[in-house]
Coordinates of N, CA, C and O in Angstrom, one line a residue:
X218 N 8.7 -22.9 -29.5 CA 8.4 -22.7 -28.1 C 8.8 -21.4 -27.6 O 9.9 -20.9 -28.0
X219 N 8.1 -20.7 -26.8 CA 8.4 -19.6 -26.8 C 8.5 -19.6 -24.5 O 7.7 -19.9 -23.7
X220 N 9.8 -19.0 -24.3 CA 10.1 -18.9 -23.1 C 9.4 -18.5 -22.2 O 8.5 -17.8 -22.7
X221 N 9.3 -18.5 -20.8 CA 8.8 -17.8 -19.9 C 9.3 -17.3 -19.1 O 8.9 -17.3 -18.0
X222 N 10.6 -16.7 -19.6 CA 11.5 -16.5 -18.3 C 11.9 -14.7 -18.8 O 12.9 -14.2 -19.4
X223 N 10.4 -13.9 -18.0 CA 10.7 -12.5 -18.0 C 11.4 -12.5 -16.9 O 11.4 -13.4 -16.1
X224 N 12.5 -11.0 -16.9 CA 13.2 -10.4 -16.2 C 12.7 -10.0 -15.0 O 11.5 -9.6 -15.1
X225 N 13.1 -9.9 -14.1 CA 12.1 -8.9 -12.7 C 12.5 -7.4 -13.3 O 13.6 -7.0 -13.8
X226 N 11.2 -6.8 -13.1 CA 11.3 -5.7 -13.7 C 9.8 -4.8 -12.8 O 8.8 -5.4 -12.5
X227 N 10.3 -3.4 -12.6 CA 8.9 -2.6 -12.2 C 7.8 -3.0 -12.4 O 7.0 -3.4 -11.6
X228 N 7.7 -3.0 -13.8 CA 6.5 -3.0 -14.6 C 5.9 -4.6 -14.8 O 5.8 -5.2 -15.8
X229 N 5.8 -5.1 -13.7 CA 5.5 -6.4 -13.3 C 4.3 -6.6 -14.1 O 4.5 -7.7 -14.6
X230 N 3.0 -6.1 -14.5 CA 2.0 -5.9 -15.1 C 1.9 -6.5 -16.6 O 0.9 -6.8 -17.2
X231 N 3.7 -6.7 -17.1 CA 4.2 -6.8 -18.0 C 4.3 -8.3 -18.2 O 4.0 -8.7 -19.3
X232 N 4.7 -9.1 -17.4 CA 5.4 -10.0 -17.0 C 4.8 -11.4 -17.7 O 5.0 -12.6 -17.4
X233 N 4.1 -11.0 -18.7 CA 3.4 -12.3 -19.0 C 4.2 -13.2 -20.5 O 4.5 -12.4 -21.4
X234 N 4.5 -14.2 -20.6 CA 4.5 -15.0 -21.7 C 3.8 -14.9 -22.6 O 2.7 -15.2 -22.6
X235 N 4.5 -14.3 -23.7 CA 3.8 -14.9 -24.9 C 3.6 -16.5 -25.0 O 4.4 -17.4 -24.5
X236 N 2.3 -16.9 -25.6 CA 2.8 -18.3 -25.8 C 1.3 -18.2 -27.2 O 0.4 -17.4 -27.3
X237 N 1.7 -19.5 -28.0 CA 1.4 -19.8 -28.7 C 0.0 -18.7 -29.3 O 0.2 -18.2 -30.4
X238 N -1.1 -18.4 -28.9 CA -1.9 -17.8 -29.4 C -1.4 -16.4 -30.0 O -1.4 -15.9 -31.1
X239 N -1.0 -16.0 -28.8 CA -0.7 -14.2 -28.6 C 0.7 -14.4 -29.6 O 0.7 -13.4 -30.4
X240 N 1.6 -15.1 -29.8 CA 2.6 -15.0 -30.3 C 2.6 -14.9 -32.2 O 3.4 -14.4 -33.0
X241 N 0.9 -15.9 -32.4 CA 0.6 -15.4 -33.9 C 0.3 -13.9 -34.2 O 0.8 -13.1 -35.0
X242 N -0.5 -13.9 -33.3 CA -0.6 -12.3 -33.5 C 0.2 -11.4 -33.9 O 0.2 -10.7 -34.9
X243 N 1.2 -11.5 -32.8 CA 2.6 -10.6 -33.2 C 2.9 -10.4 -34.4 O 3.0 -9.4 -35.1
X244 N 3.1 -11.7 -34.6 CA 4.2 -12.3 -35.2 C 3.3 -11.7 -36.8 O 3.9 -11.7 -37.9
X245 N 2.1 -11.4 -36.8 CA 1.0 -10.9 -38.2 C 0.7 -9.8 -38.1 O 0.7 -9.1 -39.0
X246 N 0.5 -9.5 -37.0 CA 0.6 -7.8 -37.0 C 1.3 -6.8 -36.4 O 1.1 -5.6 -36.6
X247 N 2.2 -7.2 -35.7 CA 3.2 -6.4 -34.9 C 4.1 -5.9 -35.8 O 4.6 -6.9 -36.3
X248 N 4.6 -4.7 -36.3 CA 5.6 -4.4 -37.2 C 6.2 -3.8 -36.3 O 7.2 -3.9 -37.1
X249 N 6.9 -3.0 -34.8 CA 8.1 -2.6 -34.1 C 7.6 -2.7 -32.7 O 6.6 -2.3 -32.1
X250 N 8.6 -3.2 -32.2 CA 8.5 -3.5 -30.6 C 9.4 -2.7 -30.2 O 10.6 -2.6 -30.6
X251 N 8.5 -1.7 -29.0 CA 10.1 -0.9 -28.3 C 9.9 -1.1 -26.8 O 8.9 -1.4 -26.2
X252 N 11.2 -0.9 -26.2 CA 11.7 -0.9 -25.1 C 11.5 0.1 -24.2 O 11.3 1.3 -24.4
X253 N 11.6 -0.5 -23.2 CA 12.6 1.1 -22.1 C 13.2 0.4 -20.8 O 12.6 -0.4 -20.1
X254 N 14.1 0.8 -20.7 CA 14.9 0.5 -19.3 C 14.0 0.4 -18.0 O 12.9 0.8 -18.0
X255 N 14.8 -0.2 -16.9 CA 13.9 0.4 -15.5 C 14.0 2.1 -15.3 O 13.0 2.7 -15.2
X256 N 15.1 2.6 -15.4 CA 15.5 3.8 -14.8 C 14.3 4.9 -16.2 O 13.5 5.6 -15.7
X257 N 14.4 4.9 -17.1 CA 13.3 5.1 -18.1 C 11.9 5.1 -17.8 O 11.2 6.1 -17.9
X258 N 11.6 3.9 -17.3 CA 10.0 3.4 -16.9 C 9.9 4.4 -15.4 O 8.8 4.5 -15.1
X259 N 10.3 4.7 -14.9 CA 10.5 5.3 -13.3 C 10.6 6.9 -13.6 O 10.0 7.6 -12.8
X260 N 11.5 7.5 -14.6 CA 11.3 8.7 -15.0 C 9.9 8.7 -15.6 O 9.0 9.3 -15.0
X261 N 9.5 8.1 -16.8 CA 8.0 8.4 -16.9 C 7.1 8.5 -15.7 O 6.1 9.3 -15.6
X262 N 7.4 7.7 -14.8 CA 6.0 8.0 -13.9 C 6.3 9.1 -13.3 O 5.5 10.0 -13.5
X263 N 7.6 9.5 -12.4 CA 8.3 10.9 -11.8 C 7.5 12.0 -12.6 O 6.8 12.7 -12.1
X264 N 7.7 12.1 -14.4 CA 7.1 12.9 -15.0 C 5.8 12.9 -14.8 O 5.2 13.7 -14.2
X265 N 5.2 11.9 -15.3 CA 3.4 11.6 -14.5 C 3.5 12.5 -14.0 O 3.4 13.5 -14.7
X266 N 3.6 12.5 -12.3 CA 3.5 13.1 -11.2 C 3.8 14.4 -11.1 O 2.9 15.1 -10.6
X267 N 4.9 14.8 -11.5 CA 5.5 16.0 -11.6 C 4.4 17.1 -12.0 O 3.8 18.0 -11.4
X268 N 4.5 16.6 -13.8 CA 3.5 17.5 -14.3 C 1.6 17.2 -14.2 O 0.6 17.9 -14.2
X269 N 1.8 16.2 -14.2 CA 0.1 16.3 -14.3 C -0.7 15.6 -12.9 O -1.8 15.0 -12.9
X270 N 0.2 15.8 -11.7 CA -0.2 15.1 -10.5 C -1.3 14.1 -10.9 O -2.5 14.3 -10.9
X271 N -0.6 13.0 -11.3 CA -1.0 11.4 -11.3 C -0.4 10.3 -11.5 O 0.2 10.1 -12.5
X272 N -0.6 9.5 -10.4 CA 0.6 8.5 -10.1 C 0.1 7.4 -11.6 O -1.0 7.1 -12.1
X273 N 1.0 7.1 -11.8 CA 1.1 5.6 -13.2 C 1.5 4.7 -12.5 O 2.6 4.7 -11.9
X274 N 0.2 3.2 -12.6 CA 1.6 2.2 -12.7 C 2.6 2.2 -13.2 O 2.9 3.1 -14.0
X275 N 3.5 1.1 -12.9 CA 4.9 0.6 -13.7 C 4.7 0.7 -15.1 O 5.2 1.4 -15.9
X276 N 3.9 -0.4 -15.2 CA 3.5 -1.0 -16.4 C 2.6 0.2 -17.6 O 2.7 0.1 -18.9
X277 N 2.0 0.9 -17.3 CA 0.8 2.0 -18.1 C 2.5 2.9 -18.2 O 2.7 3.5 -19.3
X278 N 3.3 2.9 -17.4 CA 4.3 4.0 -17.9 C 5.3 3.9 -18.9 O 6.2 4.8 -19.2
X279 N 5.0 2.7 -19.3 CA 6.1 2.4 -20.1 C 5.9 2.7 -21.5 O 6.8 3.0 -22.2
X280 N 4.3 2.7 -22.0 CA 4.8 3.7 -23.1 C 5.2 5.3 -23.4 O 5.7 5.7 -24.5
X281 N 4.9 6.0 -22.2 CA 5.2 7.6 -22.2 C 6.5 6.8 -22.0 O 7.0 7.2 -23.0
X282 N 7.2 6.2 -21.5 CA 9.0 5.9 -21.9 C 9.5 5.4 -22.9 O 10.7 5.4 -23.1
X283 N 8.6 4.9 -23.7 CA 9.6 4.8 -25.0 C 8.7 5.8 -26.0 O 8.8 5.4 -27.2
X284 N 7.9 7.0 -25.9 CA 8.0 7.8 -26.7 C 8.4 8.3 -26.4 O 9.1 8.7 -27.3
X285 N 8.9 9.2 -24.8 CA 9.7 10.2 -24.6 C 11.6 9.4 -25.0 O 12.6 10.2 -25.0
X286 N 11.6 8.1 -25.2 CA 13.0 7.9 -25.4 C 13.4 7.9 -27.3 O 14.4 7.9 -27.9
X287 N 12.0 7.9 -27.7 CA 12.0 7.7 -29.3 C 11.2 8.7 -30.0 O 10.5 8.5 -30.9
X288 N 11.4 10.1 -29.3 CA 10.9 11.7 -30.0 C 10.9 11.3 -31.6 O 9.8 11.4 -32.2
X289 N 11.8 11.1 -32.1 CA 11.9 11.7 -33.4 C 11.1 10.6 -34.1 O 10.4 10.9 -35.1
X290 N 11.2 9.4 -33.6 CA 10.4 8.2 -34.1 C 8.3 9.1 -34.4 O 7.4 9.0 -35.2
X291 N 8.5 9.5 -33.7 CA 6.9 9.9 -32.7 C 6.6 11.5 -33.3 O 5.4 11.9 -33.4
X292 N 7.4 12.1 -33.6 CA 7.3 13.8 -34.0 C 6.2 13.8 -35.2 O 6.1 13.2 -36.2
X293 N 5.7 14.6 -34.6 CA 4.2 15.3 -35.8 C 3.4 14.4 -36.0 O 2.6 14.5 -36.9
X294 N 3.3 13.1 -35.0 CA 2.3 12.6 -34.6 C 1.1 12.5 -33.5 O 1.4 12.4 -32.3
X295 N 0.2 12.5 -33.8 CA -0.9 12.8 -32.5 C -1.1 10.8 -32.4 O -1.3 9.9 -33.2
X296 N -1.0 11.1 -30.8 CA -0.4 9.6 -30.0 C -1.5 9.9 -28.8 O -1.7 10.9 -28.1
X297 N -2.1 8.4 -28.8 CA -3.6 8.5 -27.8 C -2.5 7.5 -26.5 O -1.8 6.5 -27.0
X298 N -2.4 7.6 -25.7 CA -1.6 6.8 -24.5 C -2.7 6.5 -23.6 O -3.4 7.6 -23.6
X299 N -3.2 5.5 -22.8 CA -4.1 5.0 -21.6 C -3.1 4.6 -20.9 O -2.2 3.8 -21.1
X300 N -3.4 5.8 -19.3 CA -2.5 5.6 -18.3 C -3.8 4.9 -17.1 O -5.0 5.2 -17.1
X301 N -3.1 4.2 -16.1 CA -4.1 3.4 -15.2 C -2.9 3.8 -14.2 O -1.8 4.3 -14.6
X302 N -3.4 3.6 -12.5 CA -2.6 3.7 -11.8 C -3.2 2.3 -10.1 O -2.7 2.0 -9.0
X303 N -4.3 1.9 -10.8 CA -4.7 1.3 -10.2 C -3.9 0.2 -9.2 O -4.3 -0.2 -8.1
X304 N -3.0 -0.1 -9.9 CA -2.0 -1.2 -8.9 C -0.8 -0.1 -8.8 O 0.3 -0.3 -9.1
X305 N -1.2 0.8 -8.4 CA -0.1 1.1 -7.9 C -0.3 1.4 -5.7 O -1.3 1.6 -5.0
X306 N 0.9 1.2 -5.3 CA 1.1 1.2 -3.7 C 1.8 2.2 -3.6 O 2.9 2.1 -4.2
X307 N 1.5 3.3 -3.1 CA 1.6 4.6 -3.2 C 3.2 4.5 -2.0 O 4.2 5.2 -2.1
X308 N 3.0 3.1 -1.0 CA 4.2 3.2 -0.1 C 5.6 2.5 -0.8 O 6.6 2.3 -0.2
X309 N 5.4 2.1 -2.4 CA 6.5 1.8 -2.5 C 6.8 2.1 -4.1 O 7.0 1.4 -5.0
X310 N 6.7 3.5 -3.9 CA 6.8 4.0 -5.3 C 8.3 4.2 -5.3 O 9.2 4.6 -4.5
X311 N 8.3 3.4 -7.0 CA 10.1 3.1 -7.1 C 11.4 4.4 -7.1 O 12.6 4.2 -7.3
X312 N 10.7 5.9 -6.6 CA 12.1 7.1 -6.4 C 11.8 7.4 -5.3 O 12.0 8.5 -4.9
X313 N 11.1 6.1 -4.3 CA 11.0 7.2 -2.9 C 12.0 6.1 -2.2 O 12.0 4.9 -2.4
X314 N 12.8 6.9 -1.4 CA 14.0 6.3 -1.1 C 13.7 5.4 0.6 O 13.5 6.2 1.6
X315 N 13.8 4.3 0.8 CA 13.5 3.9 2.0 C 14.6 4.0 2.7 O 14.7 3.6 3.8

């Protein structure tokens, strides 16, 4: 049995249960799962923005956060990333301070 009790987290997009189908999958072809913090997932998008003026969702940012947290993992590899920004609400982007 596999849980359903994600974390609240930015990257809400995320938020889904594995459950029985999707979990074979993994479980046959997934060889490393990585992470990234909130404060990680929120610097990816800041960088987004910064350098290449475009907002990321939460969720599309999370892998420019765990390559930019796992460089050496990633070095001298050419890496295709799909960023979306479509759910994103421009009034409550997570470094603008209310």
């Amino acid at each position: 049995l596999i849980a359903d009790d994600a974390p609240v987290t930015v990257a809400d997009g995320l938020k889904v249960p594995l459950k029985e189908l999707t979990w074979h999958f993994v479980q046959r072809h997934v060889s490393d799962i990585f992470t990234a913090t909130e404060p990680e997932i929120v610097d990816a998008m800041k960088l987004a923005w910064k350098h290449l003026r475009v907002v990321l969702e939460p969720s599309s940012a999370v892998p420019l956060a765990v390559i930019l947290k796992n460089k050496q993992r990633f070095a001298g590899q050419r890496l295709g990333v799909i960023v979306t920004g479509g759910n994103v609400d421009l009034d409550t982007l997570p470094w603008i301070q209310r």
